[in-house]
């Protein structure tokens, strides 16, 4: 008879993603590209994994670190900012770290920054001494102020942080910035960056001791493959043999190309898998260096 399963042992993986918001669609698309599919429940909070035993939990992004800490979910797709804020708060309470960033996912990029009214002639973090700063990231802000040796009041707000200076609620803000348009609209300017962030896969600190270990390894392998291919393109072109060294120098991100002879010994046809983005400028540079009949193709999948 097999030994009884350990308490809490599970044979399905559970991944928490944002229910609705900036990260929800890209997170789903990424997992779908890894070959996952789900049957949606009526309440749309739980999606049962069909192609693999990997279920989704759809939640508010702020709840994801807590769900990981409590072991309700095995992985989560969340902004590094949310994960780091949770870690900063736990550190302040003296609790141990419950989850870690497994891998950056290449979307949802922005930064957590201090922004001040445009008229402020900023000289450095010391300018914040004795001031009041509004934020939804009190843990990270306190940590940064502590490291900078600045004594300021942190006012925790959950929404519309950027309007606080105009309402007289704060002198400055600490908020997420991507294009900066929201700051400009509120007559603020970014002056210090606390954290560069993007969506990450967050997961357990310790490896799984049950059937989830194998599933997790499979998922991470597929994720690597999908993310590696994201900007990859198959480049086809022809060139004279003597132009080859010059052309290869322009393709530092390419896998070793396949080279075929086309016309006698001197004209070659090449195909190369390139991992950097294939811009018009790059194609024009290749043409100038002797490439012709350039063709760029998307790559759906590779397996080596
Ligand atoms: P929820 O209802 O799940 O709590 P939310 O309003 O907190 O949603 P969103 O505005 O959807 O969250 O942002 C989710 C994440 O997207 C942020 O935590 C951040 O990592 C990332 N992000 C990227 N660009 C921006 C931006 N310009 N402003 C805010 N977040 C951004
Ligand atoms: Zn949120």
CSV table of C-alpha atoms and ligand atoms in Angstrom, one decimal, residues 18 20-23 59-62 79-82 108-110 137 176-178 197-198, ligand 1:
chain,number,residue,atom,x,y,z
A,18,UNK,CA,-5.0,39.7,-11.3
A,20,UNK,CA,-9.1,42.7,-13.8
A,21,UNK,CA,-6.5,45.3,-14.4
A,22,UNK,CA,-3.3,46.0,-16.3
A,23,UNK,CA,-1.7,42.6,-15.6
A,59,UNK,CA,-7.9,38.0,-7.4
A,60,UNK,CA,-6.9,41.6,-6.6
A,61,UNK,CA,-3.2,42.0,-7.2
A,62,UNK,CA,-2.6,43.2,-3.6
A,79,UNK,CA,4.1,43.5,-10.0
A,80,UNK,CA,7.5,43.4,-8.3
A,81,UNK,CA,6.2,46.6,-6.5
A,82,UNK,CA,3.4,44.7,-4.8
A,108,UNK,CA,3.8,45.8,-16.8
A,109,UNK,CA,7.0,47.8,-16.6
A,110,UNK,CA,7.0,51.1,-14.7
A,137,UNK,CA,3.6,51.9,-0.7
A,176,UNK,CA,4.0,54.3,-9.8
A,177,UNK,CA,5.1,56.2,-13.0
A,178,UNK,CA,5.2,54.8,-16.5
A,197,UNK,CA,9.3,47.2,-11.6
A,198,UNK,CA,7.5,44.8,-14.0
B,1,LIG,P1,-6.5,45.7,-8.3
B,1,LIG,O1,-8.0,46.0,-8.5
B,1,LIG,O2,-6.1,44.3,-8.7
B,1,LIG,O3,-6.0,46.0,-6.9
B,1,LIG,P2,-4.8,47.9,-9.2
B,1,LIG,O4,-5.6,49.2,-9.4
B,1,LIG,O5,-4.0,47.9,-7.9
B,1,LIG,O6,-5.8,46.6,-9.4
B,1,LIG,P3,-3.5,48.2,-11.8
B,1,LIG,O7,-3.6,49.6,-11.9
B,1,LIG,O8,-4.2,47.3,-12.7
B,1,LIG,O9,-3.7,47.7,-10.3
B,1,LIG,O10,-1.9,47.9,-11.8
B,1,LIG,C1,-1.4,46.6,-11.6
B,1,LIG,C2,0.1,46.6,-11.8
B,1,LIG,O11,0.5,47.1,-13.1
B,1,LIG,C3,0.8,47.6,-10.8
B,1,LIG,O12,1.0,47.1,-9.5
B,1,LIG,C4,2.2,47.7,-11.5
B,1,LIG,O13,3.0,46.6,-11.2
B,1,LIG,C5,1.8,47.6,-13.0
B,1,LIG,N1,1.8,49.0,-13.7
B,1,LIG,C6,2.4,49.2,-14.9
B,1,LIG,N2,2.2,50.5,-15.3
B,1,LIG,C7,1.6,51.1,-14.4
B,1,LIG,C8,1.1,52.4,-14.2
B,1,LIG,N3,1.3,53.4,-15.1
B,1,LIG,N4,0.4,52.7,-13.1
B,1,LIG,C9,0.1,51.7,-12.2
B,1,LIG,N5,0.5,50.4,-12.3
B,1,LIG,C10,1.3,50.1,-13.4
